[in-house]
Amino acid sequence: AMAALPAHDRLILSMRAIEDMSYQEIGDALELPPGTVKSRISRAREKIRRALGGNLSTFSASDKRKGGRTS
């Protein structure tokens, strides 16, 4: 599902989920306000949810450290 996303969506999701960057860090890197970063991440996650038929569990590096899992 990630491979089917536009490059900008893959990048912002990777920065958040894989590199565990904060919204502020992503915003600084991409020259975007943190609110815009949050919106774009939310939209990209929704695209993945739809591609997977609504079955998506988000598992970021921060979730792993806490032992948690969110959906």
PDB file of N, CA, C and O in Angstrom:
ATOM      1  N   ALA A   1       0.829  -1.200   0.000  1.00  0.00           N
ATOM      2  CA  ALA A   1       0.000   0.000   0.000  1.00  0.00           C
ATOM      3  C   ALA A   1       0.873   1.263   0.000  1.00  0.00           C
ATOM      4  O   ALA A   1       0.526   2.242  -0.630  1.00  0.00           O
ATOM      5  N   MET A   2       2.009   1.213   0.732  1.00  0.00           N
ATOM      6  CA  MET A   2       2.909   2.377   0.763  1.00  0.00           C
ATOM      7  C   MET A   2       3.451   2.677  -0.630  1.00  0.00           C
ATOM      8  O   MET A   2       3.543   3.836  -1.022  1.00  0.00           O
ATOM      9  N   ALA A   3       3.795   1.642  -1.368  1.00  0.00           N
ATOM     10  CA  ALA A   3       4.374   1.833  -2.694  1.00  0.00           C
ATOM     11  C   ALA A   3       3.392   2.513  -3.648  1.00  0.00           C
ATOM     12  O   ALA A   3       3.818   3.188  -4.584  1.00  0.00           O
ATOM     13  N   ALA A   4       2.113   2.359  -3.402  1.00  0.00           N
ATOM     14  CA  ALA A   4       1.097   2.957  -4.270  1.00  0.00           C
ATOM     15  C   ALA A   4       0.855   4.429  -3.969  1.00  0.00           C
ATOM     16  O   ALA A   4       0.219   5.130  -4.756  1.00  0.00           O
ATOM     17  N   LEU A   5       1.359   4.903  -2.837  1.00  0.00           N
ATOM     18  CA  LEU A   5       1.162   6.306  -2.459  1.00  0.00           C
ATOM     19  C   LEU A   5       2.035   7.228  -3.303  1.00  0.00           C
ATOM     20  O   LEU A   5       3.121   6.843  -3.733  1.00  0.00           O
ATOM     21  N   PRO A   6       1.601   8.467  -3.479  1.00  0.00           N
ATOM     22  CA  PRO A   6       2.467   9.459  -4.111  1.00  0.00           C
ATOM     23  C   PRO A   6       3.736   9.647  -3.268  1.00  0.00           C
ATOM     24  O   PRO A   6       3.722   9.428  -2.046  1.00  0.00           O
ATOM     25  N   ALA A   7       4.806  10.045  -3.901  1.00  0.00           N
ATOM     26  CA  ALA A   7       6.106  10.179  -3.230  1.00  0.00           C
ATOM     27  C   ALA A   7       6.038  11.073  -1.999  1.00  0.00           C
ATOM     28  O   ALA A   7       6.634  10.755  -0.965  1.00  0.00           O
ATOM     29  N   HIS A   8       5.294  12.190  -2.071  1.00  0.00           N
ATOM     30  CA  HIS A   8       5.241  13.101  -0.928  1.00  0.00           C
ATOM     31  C   HIS A   8       4.546  12.450   0.274  1.00  0.00           C
ATOM     32  O   HIS A   8       4.907  12.708   1.410  1.00  0.00           O
ATOM     33  N   ASP A   9       3.554  11.588   0.016  1.00  0.00           N
ATOM     34  CA  ASP A   9       2.887  10.878   1.110  1.00  0.00           C
ATOM     35  C   ASP A   9       3.816   9.831   1.724  1.00  0.00           C
ATOM     36  O   ASP A   9       3.878   9.680   2.945  1.00  0.00           O
ATOM     37  N   ARG A  10       4.519   9.088   0.883  1.00  0.00           N
ATOM     38  CA  ARG A  10       5.471   8.086   1.397  1.00  0.00           C
ATOM     39  C   ARG A  10       6.531   8.751   2.254  1.00  0.00           C
ATOM     40  O   ARG A  10       6.893   8.249   3.319  1.00  0.00           O
ATOM     41  N   LEU A  11       7.040   9.885   1.796  1.00  0.00           N
ATOM     42  CA  LEU A  11       8.093  10.585   2.519  1.00  0.00           C
ATOM     43  C   LEU A  11       7.620  11.017   3.898  1.00  0.00           C
ATOM     44  O   LEU A  11       8.270  10.727   4.906  1.00  0.00           O
ATOM     45  N   ILE A  12       6.490  11.671   3.973  1.00  0.00           N
ATOM     46  CA  ILE A  12       6.028  12.207   5.250  1.00  0.00           C
ATOM     47  C   ILE A  12       5.659  11.086   6.225  1.00  0.00           C
ATOM     48  O   ILE A  12       5.946  11.169   7.419  1.00  0.00           O
ATOM     49  N   LEU A  13       5.085   9.987   5.717  1.00  0.00           N
ATOM     50  CA  LEU A  13       4.783   8.849   6.589  1.00  0.00           C
ATOM     51  C   LEU A  13       6.061   8.174   7.074  1.00  0.00           C
ATOM     52  O   LEU A  13       6.156   7.780   8.233  1.00  0.00           O
ATOM     53  N   SER A  14       7.031   8.053   6.202  1.00  0.00           N
ATOM     54  CA  SER A  14       8.304   7.443   6.593  1.00  0.00           C
ATOM     55  C   SER A  14       9.013   8.284   7.649  1.00  0.00           C
ATOM     56  O   SER A  14       9.586   7.737   8.596  1.00  0.00           O
ATOM     57  N   MET A  15       8.976   9.587   7.486  1.00  0.00           N
ATOM     58  CA  MET A  15       9.624  10.470   8.457  1.00  0.00           C
ATOM     59  C   MET A  15       8.998  10.295   9.837  1.00  0.00           C
ATOM     60  O   MET A  15       9.689  10.286  10.848  1.00  0.00           O
ATOM     61  N   ARG A  16       7.692  10.128   9.866  1.00  0.00           N
ATOM     62  CA  ARG A  16       6.981   9.998  11.146  1.00  0.00           C
ATOM     63  C   ARG A  16       7.087   8.580  11.726  1.00  0.00           C
ATOM     64  O   ARG A  16       7.489   8.403  12.877  1.00  0.00           O
ATOM     65  N   ALA A  17       6.733   7.584  10.943  1.00  0.00           N
ATOM     66  CA  ALA A  17       6.622   6.215  11.458  1.00  0.00           C
ATOM     67  C   ALA A  17       7.952   5.472  11.521  1.00  0.00           C
ATOM     68  O   ALA A  17       8.190   4.730  12.465  1.00  0.00           O
ATOM     69  N   ILE A  18       8.814   5.671  10.553  1.00  0.00           N
ATOM     70  CA  ILE A  18      10.062   4.914  10.511  1.00  0.00           C
ATOM     71  C   ILE A  18      11.191   5.667  11.200  1.00  0.00           C
ATOM     72  O   ILE A  18      11.918   5.105  12.015  1.00  0.00           O
ATOM     73  N   GLU A  19      11.313   6.956  10.899  1.00  0.00           N
ATOM     74  CA  GLU A  19      12.390   7.737  11.500  1.00  0.00           C
ATOM     75  C   GLU A  19      11.986   8.355  12.830  1.00  0.00           C
ATOM     76  O   GLU A  19      12.816   8.958  13.504  1.00  0.00           O
ATOM     77  N   ASP A  20      10.716   8.220  13.207  1.00  0.00           N
ATOM     78  CA  ASP A  20      10.196   8.698  14.490  1.00  0.00           C
ATOM     79  C   ASP A  20      10.453  10.182  14.722  1.00  0.00           C
ATOM     80  O   ASP A  20      10.757  10.617  15.829  1.00  0.00           O
ATOM     81  N   MET A  21      10.304  10.967  13.661  1.00  0.00           N
ATOM     82  CA  MET A  21      10.490  12.410  13.770  1.00  0.00           C
ATOM     83  C   MET A  21       9.218  13.047  14.318  1.00  0.00           C
ATOM     84  O   MET A  21       8.112  12.570  14.060  1.00  0.00           O
ATOM     85  N   SER A  22       9.385  14.131  15.055  1.00  0.00           N
ATOM     86  CA  SER A  22       8.233  14.868  15.571  1.00  0.00           C
ATOM     87  C   SER A  22       7.600  15.669  14.432  1.00  0.00           C
ATOM     88  O   SER A  22       8.206  15.874  13.372  1.00  0.00           O
ATOM     89  N   TYR A  23       6.371  16.135  14.670  1.00  0.00           N
ATOM     90  CA  TYR A  23       5.713  16.970  13.666  1.00  0.00           C
ATOM     91  C   TYR A  23       6.544  18.226  13.401  1.00  0.00           C
ATOM     92  O   TYR A  23       6.657  18.664  12.259  1.00  0.00           O
ATOM     93  N   GLN A  24       7.113  18.772  14.451  1.00  0.00           N
ATOM     94  CA  GLN A  24       7.941  19.974  14.298  1.00  0.00           C
ATOM     95  C   GLN A  24       9.179  19.678  13.453  1.00  0.00           C
ATOM     96  O   GLN A  24       9.541  20.459  12.573  1.00  0.00           O
ATOM     97  N   GLU A  25       9.843  18.548  13.718  1.00  0.00           N
ATOM     98  CA  GLU A  25      11.045  18.183  12.952  1.00  0.00           C
ATOM     99  C   GLU A  25      10.713  17.964  11.476  1.00  0.00           C
ATOM    100  O   GLU A  25      11.452  18.413  10.595  1.00  0.00           O
ATOM    101  N   ILE A  26       9.598  17.305  11.225  1.00  0.00           N
ATOM    102  CA  ILE A  26       9.178  17.089   9.837  1.00  0.00           C
ATOM    103  C   ILE A  26       8.861  18.431   9.186  1.00  0.00           C
ATOM    104  O   ILE A  26       9.277  18.695   8.058  1.00  0.00           O
ATOM    105  N   GLY A  27       8.144  19.279   9.914  1.00  0.00           N
ATOM    106  CA  GLY A  27       7.813  20.596   9.396  1.00  0.00           C
ATOM    107  C   GLY A  27       9.046  21.413   9.070  1.00  0.00           C
ATOM    108  O   GLY A  27       9.114  22.055   8.022  1.00  0.00           O
ATOM    109  N   ASP A  28      10.023  21.367   9.952  1.00  0.00           N
ATOM    110  CA  ASP A  28      11.277  22.094   9.701  1.00  0.00           C
ATOM    111  C   ASP A  28      11.972  21.562   8.450  1.00  0.00           C
ATOM    112  O   ASP A  28      12.455  22.335   7.613  1.00  0.00           O
ATOM    113  N   ALA A  29      12.020  20.238   8.315  1.00  0.00           N
ATOM    114  CA  ALA A  29      12.700  19.625   7.179  1.00  0.00           C
ATOM    115  C   ALA A  29      11.990  19.925   5.853  1.00  0.00           C
ATOM    116  O   ALA A  29      12.638  20.117   4.828  1.00  0.00           O
ATOM    117  N   LEU A  30      10.664  19.961   5.891  1.00  0.00           N
ATOM    118  CA  LEU A  30       9.890  20.175   4.668  1.00  0.00           C
ATOM    119  C   LEU A  30       9.387  21.608   4.513  1.00  0.00           C
ATOM    120  O   LEU A  30       8.663  21.909   3.558  1.00  0.00           O
ATOM    121  N   GLU A  31       9.753  22.452   5.462  1.00  0.00           N
ATOM    122  CA  GLU A  31       9.331  23.852   5.463  1.00  0.00           C
ATOM    123  C   GLU A  31       7.807  23.970   5.454  1.00  0.00           C
ATOM    124  O   GLU A  31       7.208  24.672   4.638  1.00  0.00           O
ATOM    125  N   LEU A  32       7.188  23.244   6.403  1.00  0.00           N
ATOM    126  CA  LEU A  32       5.738  23.257   6.565  1.00  0.00           C
ATOM    127  C   LEU A  32       5.396  23.495   8.027  1.00  0.00           C
ATOM    128  O   LEU A  32       6.140  23.066   8.912  1.00  0.00           O
ATOM    129  N   PRO A  33       4.249  24.117   8.316  1.00  0.00           N
ATOM    130  CA  PRO A  33       3.811  24.251   9.701  1.00  0.00           C
ATOM    131  C   PRO A  33       3.433  22.873  10.259  1.00  0.00           C
ATOM    132  O   PRO A  33       2.970  22.000   9.512  1.00  0.00           O
ATOM    133  N   PRO A  34       3.620  22.660  11.566  1.00  0.00           N
ATOM    134  CA  PRO A  34       3.278  21.363  12.171  1.00  0.00           C
ATOM    135  C   PRO A  34       1.835  20.931  11.917  1.00  0.00           C
ATOM    136  O   PRO A  34       1.554  19.748  11.718  1.00  0.00           O
ATOM    137  N   GLY A  35       0.901  21.869  11.878  1.00  0.00           N
ATOM    138  CA  GLY A  35      -0.498  21.531  11.609  1.00  0.00           C
ATOM    139  C   GLY A  35      -0.688  20.946  10.216  1.00  0.00           C
ATOM    140  O   GLY A  35      -1.480  20.022  10.021  1.00  0.00           O
ATOM    141  N   THR A  36       0.044  21.471   9.256  1.00  0.00           N
ATOM    142  CA  THR A  36      -0.016  20.945   7.889  1.00  0.00           C
ATOM    143  C   THR A  36       0.573  19.545   7.844  1.00  0.00           C
ATOM    144  O   THR A  36       0.042  18.656   7.168  1.00  0.00           O
ATOM    145  N   VAL A  37       1.654  19.335   8.589  1.00  0.00           N
ATOM    146  CA  VAL A  37       2.277  18.009   8.666  1.00  0.00           C
ATOM    147  C   VAL A  37       1.262  17.003   9.214  1.00  0.00           C
ATOM    148  O   VAL A  37       1.071  15.923   8.647  1.00  0.00           O
ATOM    149  N   LYS A  38       0.586  17.360  10.304  1.00  0.00           N
ATOM    150  CA  LYS A  38      -0.412  16.461  10.904  1.00  0.00           C
ATOM    151  C   LYS A  38      -1.515  16.128   9.907  1.00  0.00           C
ATOM    152  O   LYS A  38      -1.929  14.978   9.791  1.00  0.00           O
ATOM    153  N   SER A  39      -1.996  17.128   9.191  1.00  0.00           N
ATOM    154  CA  SER A  39      -3.062  16.913   8.208  1.00  0.00           C
ATOM    155  C   SER A  39      -2.608  15.986   7.089  1.00  0.00           C
ATOM    156  O   SER A  39      -3.340  15.076   6.685  1.00  0.00           O
ATOM    157  N   ARG A  40      -1.405  16.209   6.596  1.00  0.00           N
ATOM    158  CA  ARG A  40      -0.906  15.385   5.485  1.00  0.00           C
ATOM    159  C   ARG A  40      -0.673  13.943   5.930  1.00  0.00           C
ATOM    160  O   ARG A  40      -0.948  13.012   5.176  1.00  0.00           O
ATOM    161  N   ILE A  41      -0.187  13.763   7.155  1.00  0.00           N
ATOM    162  CA  ILE A  41       0.005  12.410   7.676  1.00  0.00           C
ATOM    163  C   ILE A  41      -1.347  11.724   7.819  1.00  0.00           C
ATOM    164  O   ILE A  41      -1.512  10.557   7.437  1.00  0.00           O
ATOM    165  N   SER A  42      -2.315  12.426   8.333  1.00  0.00           N
ATOM    166  CA  SER A  42      -3.652  11.864   8.498  1.00  0.00           C
ATOM    167  C   SER A  42      -4.235  11.445   7.151  1.00  0.00           C
ATOM    168  O   SER A  42      -4.804  10.349   7.019  1.00  0.00           O
ATOM    169  N   ARG A  43      -4.109  12.286   6.149  1.00  0.00           N
ATOM    170  CA  ARG A  43      -4.639  11.968   4.819  1.00  0.00           C
ATOM    171  C   ARG A  43      -3.913  10.781   4.203  1.00  0.00           C
ATOM    172  O   ARG A  43      -4.535   9.909   3.584  1.00  0.00           O
ATOM    173  N   ALA A  44      -2.600  10.727   4.377  1.00  0.00           N
ATOM    174  CA  ALA A  44      -1.824   9.609   3.830  1.00  0.00           C
ATOM    175  C   ALA A  44      -2.210   8.302   4.511  1.00  0.00           C
ATOM    176  O   ALA A  44      -2.351   7.255   3.857  1.00  0.00           O
ATOM    177  N   ARG A  45      -2.404   8.344   5.826  1.00  0.00           N
ATOM    178  CA  ARG A  45      -2.832   7.137   6.550  1.00  0.00           C
ATOM    179  C   ARG A  45      -4.207   6.681   6.073  1.00  0.00           C
ATOM    180  O   ARG A  45      -4.473   5.488   5.946  1.00  0.00           O
ATOM    181  N   GLU A  46      -5.079   7.631   5.809  1.00  0.00           N
ATOM    182  CA  GLU A  46      -6.412   7.283   5.319  1.00  0.00           C
ATOM    183  C   GLU A  46      -6.336   6.623   3.946  1.00  0.00           C
ATOM    184  O   GLU A  46      -7.069   5.676   3.665  1.00  0.00           O
ATOM    185  N   LYS A  47      -5.451   7.092   3.091  1.00  0.00           N
ATOM    186  CA  LYS A  47      -5.263   6.462   1.782  1.00  0.00           C
ATOM    187  C   LYS A  47      -4.819   5.008   1.948  1.00  0.00           C
ATOM    188  O   LYS A  47      -5.286   4.123   1.220  1.00  0.00           O
ATOM    189  N   ILE A  48      -3.943   4.765   2.901  1.00  0.00           N
ATOM    190  CA  ILE A  48      -3.487   3.391   3.145  1.00  0.00           C
ATOM    191  C   ILE A  48      -4.630   2.554   3.703  1.00  0.00           C
ATOM    192  O   ILE A  48      -4.827   1.410   3.296  1.00  0.00           O
ATOM    193  N   ARG A  49      -5.396   3.114   4.629  1.00  0.00           N
ATOM    194  CA  ARG A  49      -6.551   2.390   5.182  1.00  0.00           C
ATOM    195  C   ARG A  49      -7.491   1.938   4.069  1.00  0.00           C
ATOM    196  O   ARG A  49      -7.932   0.791   4.044  1.00  0.00           O
ATOM    197  N   ARG A  50      -7.795   2.871   3.171  1.00  0.00           N
ATOM    198  CA  ARG A  50      -8.698   2.539   2.058  1.00  0.00           C
ATOM    199  C   ARG A  50      -8.093   1.461   1.167  1.00  0.00           C
ATOM    200  O   ARG A  50      -8.780   0.538   0.742  1.00  0.00           O
ATOM    201  N   ALA A  51      -6.790   1.572   0.891  1.00  0.00           N
ATOM    202  CA  ALA A  51      -6.116   0.587   0.040  1.00  0.00           C
ATOM    203  C   ALA A  51      -6.125  -0.798   0.672  1.00  0.00           C
ATOM    204  O   ALA A  51      -6.165  -1.810  -0.029  1.00  0.00           O
ATOM    205  N   LEU A  52      -6.110  -0.856   1.996  1.00  0.00           N
ATOM    206  CA  LEU A  52      -6.093  -2.129   2.711  1.00  0.00           C
ATOM    207  C   LEU A  52      -7.484  -2.553   3.165  1.00  0.00           C
ATOM    208  O   LEU A  52      -7.622  -3.458   3.977  1.00  0.00           O
ATOM    209  N   GLY A  53      -8.482  -1.892   2.663  1.00  0.00           N
ATOM    210  CA  GLY A  53      -9.849  -2.252   3.015  1.00  0.00           C
ATOM    211  C   GLY A  53     -10.218  -1.891   4.438  1.00  0.00           C
ATOM    212  O   GLY A  53     -11.034  -2.546   5.069  1.00  0.00           O
ATOM    213  N   GLY A  54      -9.597  -0.859   4.978  1.00  0.00           N
ATOM    214  CA  GLY A  54      -9.913  -0.396   6.327  1.00  0.00           C
ATOM    215  C   GLY A  54      -9.159  -1.106   7.425  1.00  0.00           C
ATOM    216  O   GLY A  54      -9.382  -0.853   8.597  1.00  0.00           O
ATOM    217  N   ASN A  55      -8.245  -2.004   7.085  1.00  0.00           N
ATOM    218  CA  ASN A  55      -7.492  -2.756   8.094  1.00  0.00           C
ATOM    219  C   ASN A  55      -6.083  -2.190   8.230  1.00  0.00           C
ATOM    220  O   ASN A  55      -5.164  -2.643   7.569  1.00  0.00           O
ATOM    221  N   LEU A  56      -5.915  -1.215   9.092  1.00  0.00           N
ATOM    222  CA  LEU A  56      -4.603  -0.623   9.297  1.00  0.00           C
ATOM    223  C   LEU A  56      -4.348  -0.434  10.769  1.00  0.00           C
ATOM    224  O   LEU A  56      -5.120   0.186  11.480  1.00  0.00           O
ATOM    225  N   SER A  57      -3.271  -0.967  11.228  1.00  0.00           N
ATOM    226  CA  SER A  57      -2.786  -0.700  12.578  1.00  0.00           C
ATOM    227  C   SER A  57      -1.530   0.129  12.427  1.00  0.00           C
ATOM    228  O   SER A  57      -0.599  -0.276  11.752  1.00  0.00           O
ATOM    229  N   THR A  58      -1.526   1.304  13.018  1.00  0.00           N
ATOM    230  CA  THR A  58      -0.366   2.163  12.963  1.00  0.00           C
ATOM    231  C   THR A  58       0.636   1.683  13.982  1.00  0.00           C
ATOM    232  O   THR A  58       0.289   1.440  15.123  1.00  0.00           O
ATOM    233  N   PHE A  59       1.860   1.551  13.579  1.00  0.00           N
ATOM    234  CA  PHE A  59       2.886   1.051  14.490  1.00  0.00           C
ATOM    235  C   PHE A  59       4.134   1.876  14.263  1.00  0.00           C
ATOM    236  O   PHE A  59       4.961   1.550  13.442  1.00  0.00           O
ATOM    237  N   SER A  60       4.270   2.972  14.977  1.00  0.00           N
ATOM    238  CA  SER A  60       5.429   3.831  14.816  1.00  0.00           C
ATOM    239  C   SER A  60       6.499   3.429  15.810  1.00  0.00           C
ATOM    240  O   SER A  60       6.264   2.648  16.724  1.00  0.00           O
ATOM    241  N   ALA A  61       7.678   3.984  15.645  1.00  0.00           N
ATOM    242  CA  ALA A  61       8.783   3.668  16.544  1.00  0.00           C
ATOM    243  C   ALA A  61       8.433   4.039  17.978  1.00  0.00           C
ATOM    244  O   ALA A  61       8.764   3.319  18.908  1.00  0.00           O
ATOM    245  N   SER A  62       7.718   5.140  18.185  1.00  0.00           N
ATOM    246  CA  SER A  62       7.349   5.531  19.551  1.00  0.00           C
ATOM    247  C   SER A  62       6.346   4.556  20.138  1.00  0.00           C
ATOM    248  O   SER A  62       6.370   4.265  21.325  1.00  0.00           O
ATOM    249  N   ASP A  63       5.446   3.998  19.321  1.00  0.00           N
ATOM    250  CA  ASP A  63       4.500   2.990  19.794  1.00  0.00           C
ATOM    251  C   ASP A  63       5.246   1.741  20.255  1.00  0.00           C
ATOM    252  O   ASP A  63       4.897   1.134  21.247  1.00  0.00           O
ATOM    253  N   LYS A  64       6.283   1.351  19.521  1.00  0.00           N
ATOM    254  CA  LYS A  64       7.047   0.153  19.852  1.00  0.00           C
ATOM    255  C   LYS A  64       7.730   0.311  21.200  1.00  0.00           C
ATOM    256  O   LYS A  64       7.745  -0.610  22.001  1.00  0.00           O
ATOM    257  N   ARG A  65       8.289   1.495  21.456  1.00  0.00           N
ATOM    258  CA  ARG A  65       8.976   1.715  22.727  1.00  0.00           C
ATOM    259  C   ARG A  65       8.015   1.615  23.899  1.00  0.00           C
ATOM    260  O   ARG A  65       8.356   1.155  24.962  1.00  0.00           O
ATOM    261  N   LYS A  66       6.795   2.065  23.681  1.00  0.00           N
ATOM    262  CA  LYS A  66       5.789   2.041  24.745  1.00  0.00           C
ATOM    263  C   LYS A  66       5.117   0.679  24.844  1.00  0.00           C
ATOM    264  O   LYS A  66       4.364   0.442  25.776  1.00  0.00           O
ATOM    265  N   GLY A  67       5.377  -0.189  23.865  1.00  0.00           N
ATOM    266  CA  GLY A  67       4.732  -1.485  23.864  1.00  0.00           C
ATOM    267  C   GLY A  67       3.303  -1.413  23.395  1.00  0.00           C
ATOM    268  O   GLY A  67       2.551  -2.367  23.514  1.00  0.00           O
ATOM    269  N   GLY A  68       2.914  -0.276  22.849  1.00  0.00           N
ATOM    270  CA  GLY A  68       1.528  -0.094  22.458  1.00  0.00           C
ATOM    271  C   GLY A  68       1.302  -0.258  20.985  1.00  0.00           C
ATOM    272  O   GLY A  68       2.223  -0.308  20.189  1.00  0.00           O
ATOM    273  N   ARG A  69       0.061  -0.334  20.650  1.00  0.00           N
ATOM    274  CA  ARG A  69      -0.344  -0.452  19.255  1.00  0.00           C
ATOM    275  C   ARG A  69      -1.658   0.278  19.112  1.00  0.00           C
ATOM    276  O   ARG A  69      -2.559   0.110  19.916  1.00  0.00           O
ATOM    277  N   THR A  70      -1.771   1.101  18.088  1.00  0.00           N
ATOM    278  CA  THR A  70      -3.005   1.829  17.868  1.00  0.00           C
ATOM    279  C   THR A  70      -3.553   1.460  16.518  1.00  0.00           C
ATOM    280  O   THR A  70      -2.839   1.020  15.634  1.00  0.00           O
ATOM    281  N   SER A  71      -4.830   1.674  16.360  1.00  0.00           N
ATOM    282  CA  SER A  71      -5.423   1.393  15.059  1.00  0.00           C
ATOM    283  C   SER A  71      -6.122   2.610  14.536  1.00  0.00           C
ATOM    284  O   SER A  71      -6.346   3.555  15.211  1.00  0.00           O
TER     285      SER A  71
END
